[in-house]
Coordinates of C-alpha atoms in Angstrom, one line a residue:
M5 CA 42.5 183.2 195.4
T6 CA 41.1 182.6 192.4
S7 CA 44.2 183.3 190.3
I8 CA 46.0 180.3 191.5
P9 CA 43.8 177.8 189.8
E10 CA 44.3 179.6 186.7
A11 CA 48.2 179.4 187.1
L12 CA 47.8 175.9 187.7
L13 CA 45.3 175.7 184.7
W14 CA 48.0 176.9 182.6
C15 CA 50.8 175.0 183.9
L16 CA 48.7 171.8 183.8
S17 CA 48.0 172.6 179.8
A18 CA 51.5 173.4 179.5
G19 CA 52.5 170.4 180.7
T20 CA 49.8 168.2 178.7
A21 CA 50.9 169.9 175.6
A22 CA 54.3 168.9 176.4
A23 CA 53.3 165.1 177.5
L24 CA 51.7 165.2 173.9
V25 CA 54.9 166.8 171.7
L26 CA 56.9 164.6 173.5
A27 CA 54.7 161.7 172.6
A28 CA 55.2 162.0 169.0
I29 CA 58.4 162.6 169.1
V30 CA 58.9 159.7 170.9
V31 CA 55.8 157.6 168.6
R32 CA 58.1 158.9 165.2
A33 CA 61.2 158.3 166.9
R34 CA 60.1 154.8 167.3
M35 CA 59.3 154.7 163.8
H36 CA 62.0 156.2 162.5
S37 CA 64.0 153.5 164.6
A38 CA 62.1 150.9 163.1
A39 CA 62.4 152.5 159.7
L40 CA 66.1 152.4 160.1
R41 CA 66.0 148.8 161.6
Q42 CA 64.3 147.5 158.4
K43 CA 66.9 149.3 156.0
L44 CA 69.4 147.5 157.9
S45 CA 67.7 144.4 157.6
T46 CA 67.3 144.8 153.9
A47 CA 70.3 146.6 154.2
E48 CA 72.4 143.4 155.4
E49 CA 70.2 141.2 153.4
Q50 CA 71.6 142.4 149.9
N51 CA 75.2 142.4 151.3
S52 CA 74.2 138.7 152.2
A53 CA 73.5 138.1 148.4
S54 CA 76.2 140.1 146.9
L55 CA 78.3 138.1 148.7
H56 CA 77.1 134.7 148.0
A57 CA 76.7 136.0 144.2
N58 CA 80.2 137.2 144.4
T59 CA 81.6 133.8 146.0
E60 CA 79.5 132.2 142.9
L61 CA 80.4 133.9 140.4
T62 CA 83.7 133.4 141.7
A63 CA 83.6 129.3 142.1
R64 CA 82.1 129.7 138.2
L65 CA 84.8 131.7 137.1
R66 CA 87.6 129.3 138.5
A67 CA 85.4 126.2 137.2
T68 CA 85.7 128.4 133.7
E69 CA 89.5 128.2 134.5
A70 CA 89.1 124.7 135.1
E71 CA 87.5 124.1 131.9
I72 CA 90.2 126.2 130.1
R73 CA 93.3 124.2 131.3
H74 CA 90.8 120.9 130.9
L75 CA 90.4 121.6 127.3
A76 CA 94.1 122.2 126.4
G77 CA 95.7 119.7 128.9
A78 CA 93.6 116.6 127.9
R79 CA 91.0 117.2 125.3
L80 CA 93.1 119.0 122.6
P81 CA 95.9 115.9 122.7
D82 CA 93.2 113.7 122.6
L83 CA 91.9 115.0 120.0
T84 CA 94.9 115.5 118.1
L85 CA 95.4 111.5 118.7
A86 CA 92.2 110.5 117.8
L87 CA 92.5 112.3 114.6
A88 CA 94.8 109.7 113.9
H89 CA 93.4 106.9 115.9
P90 CA 90.1 106.9 116.0
H91 CA 88.8 104.1 118.3
V92 CA 90.7 106.7 120.9
P93 CA 87.7 108.5 123.1
V94 CA 88.1 111.9 123.4
R95 CA 87.1 113.0 127.2
G96 CA 84.2 115.2 128.0
L97 CA 83.7 118.2 130.1
L98 CA 85.6 118.2 133.1
D99 CA 82.5 119.6 135.5
P100 CA 79.5 118.8 134.4
R101 CA 77.3 121.8 135.7
F102 CA 78.5 123.2 132.1
A103 CA 77.0 121.3 129.7
G104 CA 74.5 122.8 127.4
T105 CA 75.5 126.1 128.7
E106 CA 76.8 129.1 126.8
T107 CA 80.7 127.7 127.9
D108 CA 79.9 124.3 126.1
T109 CA 78.9 125.5 122.9
A110 CA 81.9 127.9 123.3
L111 CA 84.4 124.7 123.8
N112 CA 83.2 122.1 121.1
A113 CA 83.2 125.1 118.4
A114 CA 86.6 125.0 119.4
L115 CA 87.4 122.3 119.0
E116 CA 86.2 121.5 115.8
Q117 CA 87.2 124.1 114.2
I118 CA 91.1 123.0 116.1
A119 CA 89.9 119.9 114.5
E120 CA 89.7 121.2 110.7
A121 CA 92.6 122.6 111.0
V122 CA 94.9 119.9 112.1
T123 CA 92.8 117.7 109.5
K124 CA 93.9 120.1 106.6
E125 CA 97.3 120.4 107.7
R126 CA 97.5 116.9 107.8
E127 CA 96.3 116.7 104.4
R128 CA 98.9 118.7 102.8
V129 CA 101.9 117.5 105.2
D130 CA 101.0 114.4 103.7
A131 CA 100.1 114.9 100.2
A132 CA 103.3 116.5 100.0
A133 CA 104.6 113.6 100.9
Q134 CA 103.0 111.1 98.6
S135 CA 104.5 113.6 95.9
T136 CA 108.0 113.4 97.2
L137 CA 107.8 109.4 97.4
R138 CA 106.0 109.1 94.3
G139 CA 109.0 111.1 92.6
A140 CA 111.3 108.6 94.5
T141 CA 109.0 105.1 94.2
T142 CA 109.1 106.0 90.2
T143 CA 112.3 106.2 89.9
I144 CA 113.7 103.8 91.9
Q145 CA 111.4 101.4 90.0
A146 CA 112.8 102.4 87.1
L147 CA 116.4 101.3 87.8
L148 CA 114.7 98.2 88.8
Y149 CA 113.6 97.2 86.0
Q150 CA 116.8 97.8 84.5
L151 CA 118.6 95.6 87.2
Q152 CA 116.5 93.0 86.3
T153 CA 117.7 93.3 82.9
Q154 CA 120.4 93.6 83.4
L155 CA 120.8 90.4 85.8
Q156 CA 118.7 88.2 83.1
A157 CA 121.3 89.4 80.3
M158 CA 123.6 87.9 82.8
Q159 CA 122.8 84.5 83.3
H160 CA 122.6 84.1 79.7
R161 CA 126.1 85.5 79.3
Y162 CA 127.8 83.1 81.7
D163 CA 127.6 79.8 82.2
D164 CA 129.3 78.8 85.2
P165 CA 126.5 77.1 87.2
N166 CA 127.3 78.5 90.9
I167 CA 127.6 82.0 89.0
A168 CA 124.1 81.2 87.1
Q169 CA 122.6 79.9 90.8
D170 CA 123.7 83.5 92.3
L171 CA 122.0 85.4 89.5
L172 CA 119.0 83.8 90.4
S173 CA 118.8 84.7 93.6
A174 CA 119.4 87.7 93.1
D175 CA 117.3 88.1 90.7
F176 CA 114.6 87.0 93.0
L177 CA 115.6 89.4 95.9
N178 CA 115.7 92.2 93.5
E179 CA 111.9 91.3 92.0
Q180 CA 111.1 91.3 96.4
A181 CA 112.6 94.9 96.3
L182 CA 110.4 96.2 93.5
R183 CA 107.1 94.6 95.1
R184 CA 107.5 96.7 97.9
I185 CA 108.8 99.7 96.1
Q186 CA 105.4 99.3 93.2
A187 CA 102.7 98.8 96.5
T188 CA 104.6 102.3 98.3
G189 CA 103.9 104.2 94.3
V190 CA 100.6 102.7 94.4
V191 CA 99.6 103.7 97.6
C192 CA 100.9 107.0 96.7
G193 CA 98.8 107.5 93.2
A194 CA 101.2 106.1 90.9
W195 CA 100.0 103.7 88.2
P196 CA 101.5 100.5 88.7
G197 CA 104.8 100.8 85.9
L198 CA 103.5 98.3 83.8
T199 CA 101.4 97.9 80.6
R200 CA 100.5 94.8 79.7
E201 CA 99.1 92.4 77.0
D202 CA 95.6 90.1 77.3
S203 CA 96.9 87.6 79.3
Y204 CA 95.1 84.4 80.9
L205 CA 94.0 84.7 84.5
A206 CA 95.5 80.9 85.4
E207 CA 99.0 82.8 83.7
L208 CA 98.3 85.8 85.8
V209 CA 97.9 84.1 89.0
V210 CA 101.1 81.8 88.3
G211 CA 103.1 85.1 87.4
A212 CA 101.4 86.8 91.0
T213 CA 102.7 83.9 93.0
S214 CA 106.7 83.7 91.3
R215 CA 106.8 86.8 93.1
L216 CA 107.2 85.6 96.8
R217 CA 109.1 84.4 99.1
G218 CA 107.4 80.5 99.6
Y219 CA 105.5 80.7 96.4
E220 CA 106.2 76.8 95.9
R221 CA 103.3 76.3 99.2
V222 CA 100.8 78.0 96.7
Q223 CA 98.4 75.5 95.2
I224 CA 96.5 76.8 92.6
T225 CA 93.3 74.8 91.3
N226 CA 91.6 75.8 87.7
Q227 CA 87.9 75.7 87.9
L228 CA 88.1 78.0 84.6
R229 CA 85.4 76.1 81.7
D230 CA 86.9 78.7 79.0
P231 CA 90.2 80.6 78.2
I232 CA 89.6 83.3 80.2
A233 CA 91.6 86.3 79.9
V234 CA 92.4 89.7 81.8
V235 CA 92.5 92.9 79.2
A236 CA 95.7 94.2 79.1
R237 CA 95.5 97.3 81.5
A238 CA 94.0 95.5 84.1
V239 CA 96.6 92.8 83.8
E240 CA 99.1 94.8 86.0
P241 CA 96.6 95.7 88.6
I242 CA 95.4 92.6 88.9
A243 CA 98.6 90.8 89.3
I244 CA 99.2 93.3 92.2
T245 CA 96.4 92.7 94.1
V246 CA 96.5 88.5 94.1
T247 CA 100.5 88.9 95.5
E248 CA 99.7 91.4 98.4
L249 CA 96.6 88.5 99.1
L250 CA 98.8 85.9 98.8
A251 CA 101.7 88.0 100.7
N252 CA 99.1 88.3 103.4
A253 CA 97.9 84.5 103.5
L254 CA 101.3 82.9 103.3
H255 CA 103.0 85.7 106.4
H256 CA 100.3 84.8 108.6
S257 CA 100.4 80.6 108.1
H258 CA 102.9 78.7 109.3
Q259 CA 105.6 77.6 107.0
E260 CA 104.4 73.9 106.0
L261 CA 101.0 74.8 105.9
P262 CA 99.6 75.5 101.8
V263 CA 97.4 78.0 100.4
S264 CA 94.8 77.3 98.5
V265 CA 93.4 79.3 95.0
T266 CA 90.9 78.8 93.4
L267 CA 90.1 80.0 90.0
Q268 CA 86.2 79.9 89.8
Q269 CA 84.1 81.0 86.7
G270 CA 80.5 83.1 87.2
N271 CA 77.9 84.0 84.4
R272 CA 79.1 87.2 84.5
G273 CA 82.6 87.5 85.3
A274 CA 84.9 85.1 87.4
S275 CA 87.0 85.0 90.9
V276 CA 90.2 83.8 92.3
I277 CA 89.4 82.6 95.6
I278 CA 92.2 82.0 98.4
D279 CA 92.1 80.2 101.0
D280 CA 94.8 80.0 103.8
Y281 CA 95.2 78.3 107.6
G282 CA 96.7 80.6 109.3
V283 CA 96.4 82.3 112.5
G284 CA 93.5 84.1 110.7
M285 CA 91.9 87.4 112.1
H286 CA 89.5 89.0 114.8
Q287 CA 86.5 91.3 113.8
E288 CA 88.1 94.7 114.3
E289 CA 90.8 93.4 111.9
L290 CA 88.8 92.3 109.3
Q291 CA 86.3 95.2 109.3
H292 CA 89.8 97.4 109.6
A293 CA 91.2 95.2 106.1
A294 CA 88.0 95.5 104.2
K295 CA 87.7 99.2 104.6
L296 CA 91.6 99.3 102.8
L297 CA 90.8 96.8 100.6
S298 CA 87.3 98.6 99.1
G299 CA 89.2 101.4 98.2
D300 CA 86.4 104.6 99.2
E301 CA 88.1 106.6 101.7
N302 CA 91.3 108.9 100.7
L303 CA 94.0 107.0 103.3
L304 CA 96.7 109.1 105.0
L305 CA 100.8 107.5 105.3
T306 CA 100.6 107.9 108.7
Q307 CA 97.8 105.5 109.0
L308 CA 99.4 102.4 107.0
G309 CA 101.2 101.9 110.5
D310 CA 105.0 102.3 111.7
P311 CA 106.5 100.0 109.6
P312 CA 103.7 101.0 107.0
R313 CA 101.9 98.3 105.7
S314 CA 100.7 98.8 102.3
G315 CA 99.5 95.7 100.5
F316 CA 96.4 95.9 101.2
A317 CA 96.2 99.9 100.8
A318 CA 97.2 99.3 97.2
A319 CA 95.0 97.0 96.3
G320 CA 92.4 99.5 97.1
Q321 CA 93.4 102.2 95.4
L322 CA 93.7 99.5 92.4
V323 CA 90.1 98.1 92.7
R324 CA 88.1 102.0 93.0
Q325 CA 90.5 102.2 89.9
Y326 CA 89.3 99.5 87.9
G327 CA 86.3 98.4 88.9
Y328 CA 87.0 95.0 90.5
R329 CA 86.0 94.0 94.1
V330 CA 88.0 92.3 96.6
H331 CA 86.4 90.7 99.1
I332 CA 88.1 89.2 102.7
E333 CA 86.5 87.0 105.8
S334 CA 86.8 84.7 107.7
S335 CA 88.0 81.3 106.1
P336 CA 86.1 77.9 107.0
Y337 CA 90.0 76.6 107.7
G338 CA 90.3 79.0 109.9
G339 CA 92.7 81.1 108.3
V340 CA 91.4 83.8 106.3
R341 CA 89.7 84.0 102.6
A342 CA 90.0 86.7 100.4
I343 CA 87.9 86.6 97.1
V344 CA 89.0 88.8 94.3
Y345 CA 86.0 89.3 91.7
I346 CA 86.9 90.6 88.4
P347 CA 83.4 91.2 85.9
G348 CA 83.1 90.2 82.8
D349 CA 82.5 93.3 81.2
P350 CA 84.8 95.7 80.7
L351 CA 87.5 93.9 82.6
L352 CA 87.3 89.6 81.4
T353 CA 88.0 88.7 77.8
M354 CA 88.2 85.3 75.8
L355 CA 91.6 83.8 73.8
D356 CA 91.7 82.0 71.1
E357 CA 94.1 78.7 72.7
N358 CA 95.2 77.7 68.3
T359 CA 97.2 81.7 67.9
Q360 CA 97.8 82.0 71.6
P361 CA 98.3 78.9 74.1
M362 CA 98.7 79.1 77.3
S363 CA 101.7 79.0 78.8
V364 CA 102.5 75.3 80.2
M365 CA 103.5 76.5 83.5
A366 CA 99.8 77.5 84.2
P367 CA 97.3 74.9 86.1
V368 CA 95.4 72.5 83.4
P369 CA 91.7 74.2 83.5
H370 CA 88.9 72.0 84.4
R371 CA 87.1 71.4 81.3
S372 CA 83.3 70.4 81.3
S373 CA 81.4 67.1 81.0
A374 CA 82.1 67.5 76.7
Q375 CA 85.3 66.0 76.7
D376 CA 84.5 62.9 78.5
R377 CA 82.2 62.3 75.0
G378 CA 84.7 62.3 72.6
T379 CA 84.1 66.8 71.8
L380 CA 86.0 69.6 73.2
P381 CA 84.0 72.8 73.2
T382 CA 86.8 75.5 72.0
R383 CA 85.9 79.7 72.2
N384 CA 87.8 82.0 69.7
P385 CA 88.2 85.6 70.6
G386 CA 84.0 86.2 69.2
H387 CA 82.5 83.5 71.4
S388 CA 81.0 81.4 69.1
V389 CA 81.8 77.6 70.2
S390 CA 82.4 74.7 67.6
H391 CA 82.7 71.1 68.9
T392 CA 86.1 69.2 67.5
P393 CA 87.2 65.7 68.0
A394 CA 89.3 65.6 71.7
P395 CA 92.5 64.1 71.0
A396 CA 93.3 60.5 72.4
P397 CA 94.8 60.0 75.8
A398 CA 98.5 60.5 75.5
P399 CA 101.0 59.4 77.3
L400 CA 102.3 61.9 80.5
A401 CA 104.2 64.3 78.8
P402 CA 107.5 65.2 80.0
P403 CA 107.9 67.5 83.3
A404 CA 107.5 70.9 83.1
P405 CA 110.9 73.3 84.1
D406 CA 110.7 73.4 88.1
P407 CA 109.7 76.9 88.9
A408 CA 112.7 77.3 91.5
D409 CA 115.2 76.9 88.8
L410 CA 113.4 79.6 86.5
L411 CA 112.6 81.8 90.0
G412 CA 113.6 85.3 89.2
T413 CA 112.9 85.6 85.3
A414 CA 110.8 88.1 84.4
S415 CA 108.4 85.2 82.6
F416 CA 108.1 83.9 86.4
G417 CA 108.3 87.3 88.1
T418 CA 105.7 89.1 85.8
A419 CA 102.6 88.5 84.3
G420 CA 101.6 89.3 81.3
S421 CA 102.9 91.0 78.5
P422 CA 107.4 91.2 78.9
T423 CA 109.2 94.0 80.3
A424 CA 112.2 96.3 78.0
G425 CA 114.2 93.3 77.3
S426 CA 113.3 90.4 79.4
P427 CA 111.7 87.2 78.1
T428 CA 107.9 87.4 77.4
A429 CA 105.5 85.7 80.1
E430 CA 104.2 83.6 77.9
Y431 CA 107.1 81.9 77.3
P432 CA 108.8 80.3 80.5
A433 CA 112.5 81.5 81.3
A434 CA 114.5 78.3 79.3
E435 CA 111.4 79.0 76.7
S436 CA 112.2 82.7 75.8
P437 CA 112.9 84.4 72.8
A438 CA 116.1 85.6 74.8
A439 CA 117.3 82.2 75.7
G440 CA 118.1 81.5 71.3
P441 CA 116.0 80.1 68.8
F442 CA 115.2 76.4 70.3
A443 CA 112.9 74.3 68.6
G444 CA 111.1 71.1 69.8
P445 CA 111.9 67.5 71.4
A446 CA 115.4 66.7 69.3
A447 CA 117.8 63.9 69.5
G448 CA 120.6 67.0 69.5
S449 CA 119.4 67.9 73.4
A450 CA 122.8 68.7 74.7
P451 CA 123.1 66.9 78.0
G452 CA 121.9 67.4 81.4
S453 CA 119.3 70.4 79.3
P454 CA 115.0 70.1 80.7
P455 CA 113.5 68.4 78.1
G456 CA 112.5 69.8 75.1
F457 CA 115.1 71.7 74.4
T458 CA 118.1 71.3 71.9
A459 CA 121.1 72.9 71.4
G460 CA 120.1 74.8 68.7
P461 CA 119.8 74.3 64.9
A462 CA 122.9 73.7 63.2
A463 CA 124.9 75.0 60.9
G464 CA 122.7 76.6 57.6
D465 CA 119.5 75.4 58.7
E466 CA 116.9 78.4 59.3
P467 CA 116.5 78.8 63.4
E468 CA 112.9 78.4 64.7
L469 CA 111.3 79.9 67.1
P470 CA 109.9 78.7 70.6
R471 CA 107.7 76.5 70.7
R472 CA 105.0 75.8 73.5
R473 CA 103.7 72.5 74.1
R474 CA 100.0 72.5 76.1
R475 CA 99.6 69.6 78.6
K476 CA 97.4 66.7 77.1
P477 CA 94.4 65.4 79.5
V478 CA 95.6 62.6 80.4
S479 CA 93.1 59.6 82.0
E480 CA 92.7 59.4 86.1
L481 CA 94.5 55.6 84.6
D482 CA 97.3 57.7 83.5
Q483 CA 97.3 60.1 86.8
T484 CA 97.3 57.1 89.3
A485 CA 100.4 55.2 87.0
A486 CA 102.5 59.3 87.3
R487 CA 101.8 60.0 91.4
S488 CA 102.9 55.8 91.8
E489 CA 106.3 56.3 90.2
P490 CA 108.5 57.8 92.6
Q491 CA 108.9 61.4 92.1
S492 CA 112.7 62.2 91.7
T493 CA 113.9 65.9 93.6
R494 CA 116.1 67.6 91.2
T495 CA 119.6 68.6 94.0
P496 CA 120.7 72.6 93.5
E497 CA 123.7 71.0 91.6
E498 CA 121.8 68.9 89.1
T499 CA 119.7 72.4 88.6
A500 CA 123.0 74.3 88.6
S501 CA 124.0 71.6 85.5
R502 CA 121.1 71.7 83.6
W503 CA 120.9 75.3 83.4
A504 CA 124.6 75.5 82.4
A505 CA 123.6 73.2 79.9
L506 CA 120.7 74.7 78.5
Q507 CA 123.4 78.5 78.3
Q508 CA 126.2 76.1 76.3
G509 CA 122.8 75.2 73.7
T510 CA 121.7 79.0 73.5
E511 CA 124.9 80.3 72.5
S512 CA 125.7 76.6 70.3
G513 CA 122.1 77.7 68.6
R514 CA 123.4 81.6 68.4
A515 CA 126.3 80.9 67.1
A516 CA 125.5 78.7 64.2
A517 CA 122.2 81.1 63.9
Q518 CA 124.7 84.0 63.1
Q519 CA 126.4 81.8 60.7
S520 CA 123.8 81.4 58.7
Q521 CA 122.6 84.9 58.7
P522 CA 123.3 88.1 58.3
P523 CA 124.0 89.9 61.5
R524 CA 121.2 91.3 63.2
S525 CA 121.4 94.9 65.0
T526 CA 120.0 93.5 68.1
E527 CA 122.3 90.7 69.3
G528 CA 120.7 88.1 71.1
N529 CA 117.7 89.1 70.9
P530 CA 115.7 87.5 67.2
Q531 CA 113.0 89.3 65.6

């Protein structure tokens, strides 16, 4: 009886132990399951983060690829166009999220390197093109000068008035081509192509005017107090600059409107002021023109437009080389005002009007009030001032030859010293030494010839060099009377007739000179 409870006790003990073990196993299993669930949750979170990061990386990669395609397809073409046209904007990033990042820095670095490479290549190609054009324009310019000399020789060789008129027209067309070639050569780095003597500023402006179509519209007012001249090395550059500014004024104004040119003298230099009444310029155009005329930057041929406009660019190159200045602004008359300022040191000088008179084609200079008091101040090259009694008012001098009659000759087509084989620029074309030995007014002048020319010296007389006649000051009454007289308009037939008479006088004068003197080595050109 006593053994049964013990067995039960042992059974109960064994069951309790088993239950405890099972409970421990269950607790451990639950803890392991919880750990597994936590690990699974962490793994799921990591997997989700990995998927998100992978998605972002894929999107960033695609955005980077899109930026590269945008760089190649849009930004680089904009950059190459902006290098030629600075007003064209270059587009920025396609995705603003890349701003300030390493990708943005790398793309900008690529743009800078490409811009530098393209600029260097453009400059190299442009330098080669300028070198080619410089050589070509130099050759063509020399040929055009030879053609000019031949045309002038033919003008004195043939007596037919129709041929003379055609030769004048051909000579003027040759002058137009010569001006364009000269400006193109200067833009490409060539020198102007002519060496001249010291020339009066007024003569220089008249010579520049005669190179242009519509020269008759240019009205020149000489307000210079002294006989100011431009030094030899700067005569042709300043003439080119004034010519291009006048060409711009004539081209952009109506064909019936005048272009006013005023010569002013200051304390430290002289100015040529050009005013037109044309369409004017916008502010952007004025800034671009001022940039070209300043000569501060090297220009490429591709920056001159299509077709290239080389006038202002050539003037800017000469401004930088010779030291004068050009200012351009809106004119009070609605058009454009251009001012060429020539500093007295070192580009201006004084000439003695007694030994080197000014051409009769130059505008009459403005004199000081000393002329009204009976004395006229004159300056010699040494800048000493002397007072001489003023001459008594003389009757109106015979009219000077019409510029239309003399158009195309070297004296009107250029300014300063002459070219080889052409009449000197100081003489009108009809008074040039190449035209023959002419003296002043005489009763033996050829019929229909311009006033002041004779048919040449008689046989046995010593030929004289041509003489210029200065315009004498006239009173206001004389000027009023002259304006009240009817002005005769010279027809082309009358012009041709006078030119033929002049040539006949030239031939007779040469024949008389050859009979009285031994033959010279250079035929037709007095030494």
